[in-house]
XYZ file of N, CA and C in Angstrom:
573
model
N 13.491 -24.680 -11.717
C 13.457 -25.749 -10.745
C 14.042 -25.304 -9.415
N 15.141 -24.548 -9.506
C 15.823 -24.124 -8.287
C 14.915 -23.251 -7.415
N 14.155 -22.311 -8.038
C 13.258 -21.450 -7.275
C 12.194 -22.276 -6.573
N 11.668 -23.282 -7.241
C 10.659 -24.151 -6.638
C 11.246 -24.876 -5.429
N 12.416 -25.445 -5.604
C 13.058 -26.194 -4.529
C 13.413 -25.284 -3.348
N 13.985 -24.118 -3.650
C 14.419 -23.205 -2.590
C 13.267 -22.623 -1.781
N 12.091 -22.568 -2.363
C 10.945 -21.967 -1.665
C 9.905 -22.997 -1.229
N 10.179 -24.272 -1.474
C 9.265 -25.321 -1.052
C 7.966 -25.370 -1.844
N 8.008 -24.901 -3.085
C 6.819 -24.903 -3.940
C 6.995 -25.935 -5.047
N 5.898 -26.298 -5.655
C 5.983 -27.252 -6.761
C 6.549 -26.562 -8.006
N 7.077 -27.360 -8.906
C 7.603 -26.819 -10.157
C 6.491 -26.132 -10.950
N 5.288 -26.699 -10.924
C 4.160 -26.122 -11.656
C 3.844 -24.712 -11.166
N 3.803 -24.531 -9.858
C 3.523 -23.203 -9.286
C 4.651 -22.237 -9.636
N 5.882 -22.696 -9.525
C 7.026 -21.841 -9.869
C 6.977 -21.442 -11.345
N 6.621 -22.382 -12.198
C 6.548 -22.099 -13.641
C 5.448 -21.083 -13.938
N 4.316 -21.200 -13.249
C 3.214 -20.241 -13.446
C 3.643 -18.831 -13.034
N 4.311 -18.723 -11.893
C 4.781 -17.415 -11.429
C 5.810 -16.845 -12.402
N 6.739 -17.663 -12.820
C 7.776 -17.214 -13.756
C 7.171 -16.766 -15.077
N 6.163 -17.489 -15.535
C 5.490 -17.116 -16.789
C 4.854 -15.735 -16.672
N 4.210 -15.479 -15.538
C 3.582 -14.170 -15.337
C 4.615 -13.046 -15.351
N 5.740 -13.256 -14.690
C 6.787 -12.233 -14.694
C 7.404 -12.093 -16.089
N 7.606 -13.184 -16.780
C 8.181 -13.132 -18.125
C 7.274 -12.350 -19.074
N 5.975 -12.463 -18.893
C 5.018 -11.716 -19.726
C 5.154 -10.211 -19.544
N 5.766 -9.810 -18.458
C 5.959 -8.383 -18.195
C 7.179 -7.826 -18.924
N 7.849 -8.689 -19.651
C 9.008 -8.241 -20.417
C 10.283 -8.145 -19.608
N 10.336 -8.825 -18.484
C 11.519 -8.787 -17.636
C 12.619 -9.689 -18.208
N 13.840 -9.393 -17.834
C 14.952 -10.262 -18.227
C 14.814 -11.596 -17.502
N 15.533 -12.582 -17.963
C 15.498 -13.902 -17.320
C 15.955 -13.785 -15.870
N 17.014 -13.032 -15.668
C 17.561 -12.858 -14.317
C 16.539 -12.201 -13.382
N 15.907 -11.122 -13.856
C 14.906 -10.430 -13.035
C 13.668 -11.302 -12.834
N 13.285 -12.063 -13.850
C 12.158 -12.993 -13.723
C 12.437 -14.014 -12.629
N 13.632 -14.559 -12.607
C 13.989 -15.549 -11.588
C 13.996 -14.940 -10.189
N 14.524 -13.716 -10.069
C 14.559 -13.033 -8.768
C 13.147 -12.787 -8.261
N 12.300 -12.240 -9.139
C 10.929 -11.938 -8.730
C 10.119 -13.209 -8.470
N 10.389 -14.240 -9.238
C 9.700 -15.515 -9.011
C 10.037 -16.056 -7.632
N 11.304 -16.014 -7.286
C 11.728 -16.473 -5.963
C 11.034 -15.674 -4.862
N 10.958 -14.350 -5.021
C 10.291 -13.497 -4.029
C 8.801 -13.813 -3.942
N 8.155 -14.004 -5.084
C 6.720 -14.316 -5.093
C 6.456 -15.667 -4.434
N 7.297 -16.637 -4.714
C 7.109 -17.957 -4.115
C 7.367 -17.930 -2.610
N 8.310 -17.110 -2.183
C 8.556 -16.944 -0.751
C 7.342 -16.295 -0.085
N 6.782 -15.291 -0.740
C 5.581 -14.646 -0.205
C 4.427 -15.644 -0.137
N 4.303 -16.473 -1.145
C 3.260 -17.500 -1.164
C 3.434 -18.475 0.006
N 4.646 -18.872 0.228
C 4.930 -19.814 1.319
C 4.663 -19.185 2.676
N 4.953 -17.912 2.798
C 4.840 -17.208 4.076
C 3.402 -16.785 4.391
N 2.577 -16.664 3.366
C 1.211 -16.162 3.534
C 0.196 -17.163 2.988
N -1.043 -16.736 3.005
C -2.120 -17.548 2.426
C -2.363 -17.193 0.960
N -1.534 -16.314 0.400
C -1.715 -15.894 -0.988
C -1.310 -16.993 -1.955
N -2.016 -17.085 -3.064
C -1.607 -18.004 -4.129
C -0.391 -17.401 -4.833
N 0.266 -18.212 -5.639
C 1.421 -17.710 -6.391
C 0.997 -16.587 -7.330
N -0.144 -16.745 -7.979
C -0.627 -15.703 -8.897
C -0.910 -14.408 -8.142
N -1.517 -14.512 -6.949
C -1.786 -13.316 -6.146
C -0.489 -12.668 -5.674
N 0.486 -13.486 -5.319
C 1.781 -12.946 -4.897
C 2.455 -12.192 -6.036
N 2.380 -12.743 -7.226
C 2.927 -12.065 -8.404
C 2.215 -10.723 -8.590
N 0.894 -10.730 -8.513
C 0.121 -9.497 -8.699
C 0.453 -8.448 -7.645
N 0.532 -8.871 -6.393
C 0.816 -7.950 -5.292
C 2.200 -7.334 -5.458
N 3.187 -8.160 -5.700
C 4.552 -7.648 -5.845
C 4.686 -6.747 -7.067
N 4.025 -7.126 -8.155
C 4.069 -6.305 -9.369
C 3.422 -4.950 -9.126
N 2.258 -4.944 -8.488
C 1.565 -3.682 -8.210
C 2.402 -2.777 -7.319
N 3.005 -3.342 -6.284
C 3.807 -2.525 -5.366
C 5.057 -1.985 -6.048
N 5.733 -2.819 -6.818
C 6.937 -2.363 -7.527
C 6.575 -1.284 -8.541
N 5.499 -1.491 -9.269
C 5.082 -0.493 -10.259
C 4.653 0.809 -9.597
N 3.981 0.731 -8.464
C 3.514 1.928 -7.767
C 4.674 2.757 -7.224
N 5.687 2.100 -6.746
C 6.803 2.805 -6.109
C 8.104 2.637 -6.879
N 8.006 2.490 -8.202
C 9.184 2.240 -9.035
C 10.202 3.365 -8.978
N 9.751 4.606 -8.891
C 10.705 5.713 -8.873
C 11.503 5.765 -7.573
N 11.061 5.035 -6.558
C 11.806 4.952 -5.305
C 12.839 3.826 -5.352
N 12.909 3.111 -6.491
C 13.885 2.044 -6.657
C 13.570 0.797 -5.844
N 12.305 0.583 -5.537
C 11.887 -0.545 -4.722
C 11.918 -1.828 -5.551
N 12.424 -2.884 -4.961
C 12.446 -4.192 -5.619
C 11.433 -5.110 -4.942
N 11.163 -6.237 -5.574
C 10.254 -7.209 -4.958
C 10.853 -7.738 -3.660
N 12.163 -7.850 -3.598
C 12.819 -8.304 -2.365
C 12.615 -7.284 -1.247
N 12.699 -5.990 -1.577
C 12.461 -4.939 -0.575
C 11.043 -5.051 -0.015
N 10.094 -5.226 -0.911
C 8.696 -5.321 -0.493
C 8.487 -6.552 0.373
N 8.999 -7.677 -0.075
C 8.886 -8.919 0.684
C 9.473 -8.742 2.081
N 10.652 -8.168 2.175
C 11.299 -7.962 3.475
C 10.477 -7.056 4.383
N 9.897 -6.006 3.820
C 9.064 -5.095 4.610
C 7.806 -5.806 5.116
N 7.180 -6.583 4.266
C 5.967 -7.300 4.663
C 6.262 -8.301 5.778
N 7.340 -9.042 5.627
C 7.703 -10.046 6.628
C 8.099 -9.376 7.943
N 8.841 -8.273 7.869
C 9.262 -7.566 9.084
C 8.062 -7.081 9.887
N 7.079 -6.511 9.208
C 5.893 -6.021 9.910
C 5.075 -7.189 10.450
N 4.948 -8.247 9.645
C 4.193 -9.439 10.049
C 4.730 -10.014 11.355
N 6.042 -10.025 11.517
C 6.633 -10.631 12.709
C 6.602 -9.719 13.941
N 6.405 -8.411 13.743
C 6.433 -7.479 14.874
C 5.060 -6.980 15.313
N 4.073 -7.085 14.446
C 2.764 -6.520 14.751
C 1.666 -7.544 14.490
N 0.487 -7.242 15.003
C -0.658 -8.140 14.830
C -1.331 -7.899 13.482
N -0.565 -8.106 12.429
C -1.071 -7.950 11.062
C -0.323 -8.952 10.183
N -1.041 -9.567 9.282
C -0.389 -10.574 8.441
C 0.230 -9.940 7.201
N 1.240 -10.594 6.693
C 1.872 -10.133 5.453
C 0.863 -10.142 4.315
N -0.077 -11.090 4.341
C -1.106 -11.152 3.293
C -1.997 -9.911 3.346
N -2.410 -9.493 4.556
C -3.225 -8.286 4.677
C -2.452 -7.055 4.217
N -1.207 -6.972 4.612
C -0.372 -5.846 4.170
C -0.237 -5.835 2.654
N 0.034 -6.992 2.098
C 0.204 -7.099 0.650
C -1.062 -6.659 -0.075
N -2.203 -7.120 0.411
C -3.469 -6.727 -0.217
C -3.735 -5.235 -0.074
N -3.430 -4.681 1.081
C -3.606 -3.240 1.277
C -2.711 -2.425 0.364
N -1.453 -2.841 0.259
C -0.504 -2.139 -0.610
C -0.917 -2.220 -2.071
N -1.354 -3.389 -2.479
C -1.702 -3.541 -3.899
C -2.952 -2.734 -4.254
N -3.879 -2.570 -3.310
C -5.108 -1.827 -3.592
C -4.885 -0.317 -3.588
N -4.058 0.169 -2.671
C -3.913 1.622 -2.508
C -2.578 2.172 -3.000
N -1.675 1.303 -3.409
C -0.318 1.735 -3.744
C -0.205 2.795 -4.812
N -0.894 2.623 -5.926
C -0.709 3.572 -7.028
C -1.233 4.960 -6.678
N -2.387 5.041 -6.038
C -2.926 6.366 -5.677
C -2.132 6.944 -4.508
N -1.641 6.089 -3.612
C -0.840 6.568 -2.487
C 0.390 7.313 -2.999
N 1.054 6.727 -3.955
C 2.246 7.361 -4.516
C 1.898 8.717 -5.136
N 0.768 8.777 -5.823
C 0.345 10.027 -6.460
C 0.080 11.145 -5.464
N -0.349 10.797 -4.248
C -0.671 11.828 -3.262
C 0.442 12.020 -2.236
N 1.625 11.475 -2.544
C 2.791 11.734 -1.716
C 2.977 10.809 -0.529
N 2.351 9.642 -0.551
C 2.507 8.673 0.538
C 3.562 7.655 0.113
N 4.594 7.506 0.915
C 5.671 6.564 0.591
C 5.244 5.131 0.891
N 6.021 4.193 0.414
C 5.757 2.783 0.680
C 5.767 2.507 2.182
N 6.746 3.048 2.879
C 6.821 2.819 4.327
C 5.639 3.460 5.058
N 5.236 4.654 4.633
C 4.075 5.295 5.257
C 2.814 4.474 5.021
N 2.617 4.021 3.792
C 1.433 3.215 3.486
C 1.469 1.916 4.280
N 2.612 1.298 4.365
C 2.773 0.078 5.156
C 2.382 0.344 6.616
N 2.832 1.465 7.161
C 2.509 1.843 8.538
C 1.029 2.138 8.727
N 0.434 2.825 7.750
C -0.993 3.154 7.827
C -1.836 1.884 7.813
N -1.544 0.993 6.879
C -2.307 -0.260 6.784
C -2.129 -1.074 8.061
N -0.911 -1.129 8.581
C -0.638 -1.868 9.819
C -1.438 -1.300 10.981
N -1.388 0.007 11.150
C -2.079 0.662 12.256
C -3.593 0.429 12.188
N -4.152 0.628 11.017
C -5.602 0.464 10.869
C -5.995 -0.999 11.054
N -5.209 -1.924 10.533
C -5.538 -3.340 10.665
C -5.489 -3.767 12.122
N -4.502 -3.294 12.863
C -4.414 -3.629 14.293
C -5.581 -3.058 15.070
N -6.028 -1.863 14.700
C -7.112 -1.194 15.427
C -8.484 -1.719 15.070
N -8.665 -2.096 13.817
C -10.013 -2.443 13.349
C -10.210 -3.921 13.062
N -9.134 -4.664 12.912
C -9.169 -6.082 12.527
C -9.813 -6.295 11.154
N -9.883 -5.252 10.348
C -10.372 -5.389 8.974
C -9.277 -6.013 8.125
N -9.658 -6.590 7.011
C -8.695 -7.198 6.102
C -7.957 -6.159 5.285
N -6.841 -6.562 4.750
C -6.008 -5.665 3.951
C -6.702 -5.133 2.721
N -7.539 -5.945 2.085
C -8.264 -5.492 0.895
C -9.231 -4.368 1.243
N -9.946 -4.531 2.348
C -10.908 -3.503 2.793
C -10.168 -2.220 3.137
N -9.082 -2.350 3.864
C -8.299 -1.180 4.258
C -7.700 -0.496 3.029
N -7.140 -1.275 2.130
C -6.565 -0.708 0.908
C -7.602 0.029 0.087
N -8.771 -0.558 -0.078
C -9.846 0.114 -0.820
C -10.302 1.386 -0.123
N -10.382 1.346 1.202
C -10.793 2.535 1.955
C -9.791 3.674 1.756
N -8.508 3.350 1.846
C -7.506 4.403 1.663
C -7.412 4.867 0.221
N -7.690 3.994 -0.700
C -7.750 4.426 -2.101
C -8.838 5.491 -2.248
N -9.982 5.272 -1.614
C -11.078 6.242 -1.653
C -10.699 7.533 -0.925
N -10.114 7.398 0.249
C -9.709 8.583 1.023
C -8.677 9.392 0.250
N -7.663 8.725 -0.278
C -6.607 9.430 -1.006
C -7.147 10.110 -2.261
N -8.124 9.497 -2.892
C -8.734 10.099 -4.076
C -9.591 11.301 -3.685
N -10.431 11.118 -2.675
C -11.373 12.166 -2.285
C -10.714 13.366 -1.614
N -9.587 13.162 -0.972
C -8.951 14.279 -0.269
C -8.426 15.329 -1.244
N -8.320 14.951 -2.500
C -7.876 15.886 -3.532
C -9.047 16.524 -4.289
N -10.278 16.179 -3.913
C -11.432 16.751 -4.613
C -11.647 18.199 -4.175
N -12.261 18.958 -5.042
C -12.510 20.377 -4.771
C -13.355 20.571 -3.521
N -14.391 19.751 -3.357
C -15.261 19.876 -2.181
C -14.507 19.597 -0.886
N -13.652 18.591 -0.896
C -12.888 18.251 0.302
C -11.883 19.348 0.615
N -11.228 19.857 -0.394
C -10.254 20.937 -0.180
C -10.943 22.142 0.439
N -12.135 22.487 -0.050
C -12.896 23.620 0.518
C -13.305 23.339 1.955
N -13.783 22.115 2.232
C -14.201 21.755 3.592
C -13.022 21.820 4.563
N -11.870 21.379 4.114
C -10.682 21.449 4.960
C -10.265 22.898 5.204
N -10.361 23.735 4.177
C -10.008 25.150 4.331
C -10.917 25.839 5.347
N -12.179 25.428 5.399
C -13.128 26.013 6.350
C -12.701 25.809 7.797
N -11.942 24.763 8.058
C -11.474 24.534 9.428
C -9.981 24.850 9.582
N -9.426 25.520 8.581
C -8.053 26.001 8.680
C -6.973 25.047 8.206
N -7.338 24.050 7.426
C -6.349 23.126 6.887
C -6.211 23.402 5.398
N -5.004 23.741 4.997
C -4.773 24.090 3.599
C -4.021 22.960 2.896
N -4.576 22.535 1.782
C -4.043 21.392 1.043
C -2.970 21.779 0.042
N -2.753 23.060 -0.113
C -1.743 23.507 -1.069
C -0.686 24.348 -0.365
N 0.479 24.361 -0.954
C 1.561 25.194 -0.460
C 1.394 26.582 -1.068
N 2.185 27.533 -0.629
C 2.101 28.897 -1.148
C 2.301 28.940 -2.662
N 3.083 28.007 -3.182
C 3.354 27.960 -4.618
C 2.172 27.410 -5.420
N 1.168 26.871 -4.700
C 0.014 26.285 -5.380
C 0.113 24.778 -5.530
N 1.280 24.218 -5.205
C 1.492 22.770 -5.299
C 0.740 22.076 -4.159
N 0.117 20.928 -4.484
C -0.603 20.166 -3.471
C 0.366 19.578 -2.454
N -0.009 19.639 -1.182
C 0.804 19.045 -0.123
C 0.625 17.534 -0.125
N 1.609 16.805 0.417
C 1.414 15.357 0.594
C 0.248 15.104 1.556
N -0.388 13.973 1.420
C -1.603 13.670 2.177
C -1.355 13.407 3.661
N -0.275 12.750 4.014
C -0.063 12.374 5.414
C -0.053 13.589 6.337
N 0.673 14.669 6.036
C 0.606 15.840 6.921
C -0.799 16.451 6.991
N -1.538 16.388 5.890
C -2.915 16.898 5.904
C -3.770 16.060 6.850
N -3.642 14.741 6.778
C -4.415 13.862 7.654
C -4.008 14.032 9.119
N -2.732 14.254 9.369
C -2.271 14.485 10.742
C -2.857 15.785 11.288
N -2.854 16.815 10.472
C -3.428 18.097 10.881
C -4.929 17.958 11.116
N -5.590 17.192 10.264
C -7.027 16.948 10.419
C -7.310 16.236 11.736
N -6.518 15.235 12.076
C -6.710 14.507 13.336
C -6.594 15.443 14.531
N -5.646 16.363 14.491
C -5.472 17.332 15.572
C -6.661 18.288 15.645
N -7.118 18.768 14.490
C -8.229 19.731 14.448
C -9.547 19.102 14.902
N -9.748 17.835 14.588
C -11.014 17.181 14.939
C -11.262 17.193 16.440
N -10.199 17.150 17.218
C -10.349 17.170 18.680
C -10.986 18.457 19.182
N -10.871 19.541 18.434
C -11.374 20.845 18.865
C -12.707 21.228 18.228
N -13.304 20.319 17.493
C -14.566 20.619 16.813
C -15.752 20.027 17.572
N -16.901 20.648 17.372
C -18.129 20.094 17.942
C -18.420 18.769 17.256
N -19.257 17.950 17.892
C -19.573 16.632 17.324
C -20.216 16.770 15.948
N -21.085 17.750 15.778
C -21.749 17.970 14.500
C -20.750 18.359 13.413
N -19.853 19.269 13.748
C -18.852 19.715 12.783
C -17.885 18.574 12.440
N -17.537 17.753 13.433
C -16.675 16.598 13.182
C -17.270 15.694 12.123
N -18.536 15.369 12.294
C -19.220 14.470 11.358
C -19.260 15.093 9.971
N -19.556 16.396 9.906
C -19.606 17.101 8.623
C -18.258 17.053 7.921
N -17.195 17.313 8.668
C -15.850 17.327 8.080
C -15.439 15.928 7.661
N -15.724 14.929 8.495
C -15.343 13.556 8.152
C -16.072 13.040 6.934
N -17.305 13.473 6.728
C -18.028 13.080 5.518
C -17.344 13.642 4.290
């Protein structure tokens, strides 16, 4: 009841969110904390309580080894929402779509948040579209064909030890190299 009252949501919505978190095997205390965060996200955005639960769960699970909590995610989403022309709902959708693969390719929560923000401001696309696009980019940049294409223009995806480099420095290097390529080669590399 307290979470519903504190976040301006109905008891029914609060109970639904709490039930979803409880199904994840969380303690009562953690369920209440996450429920409060999900209901706050619901109040702040156009997301339903169920979507807020899903978004927060996906982000926490994707970046769990970084010790991220639902409160951390909520605070980051709200901070960006208030400073940039991007909604917390778009950020949340982008994070939930690309979060797990982003972590696998060395992209931190803050980097992904920044990437989604930048692209959303530039393109006015929704967070779901942006998240899906980056999920595809992050997946494909590790493919054998992409690694070979990048090597052809002098971008190496692996370190001397053979370990794959994080994606953000590779993309930054690619952006710099594209400026020096012919239009035909640019299109070939971007494909």
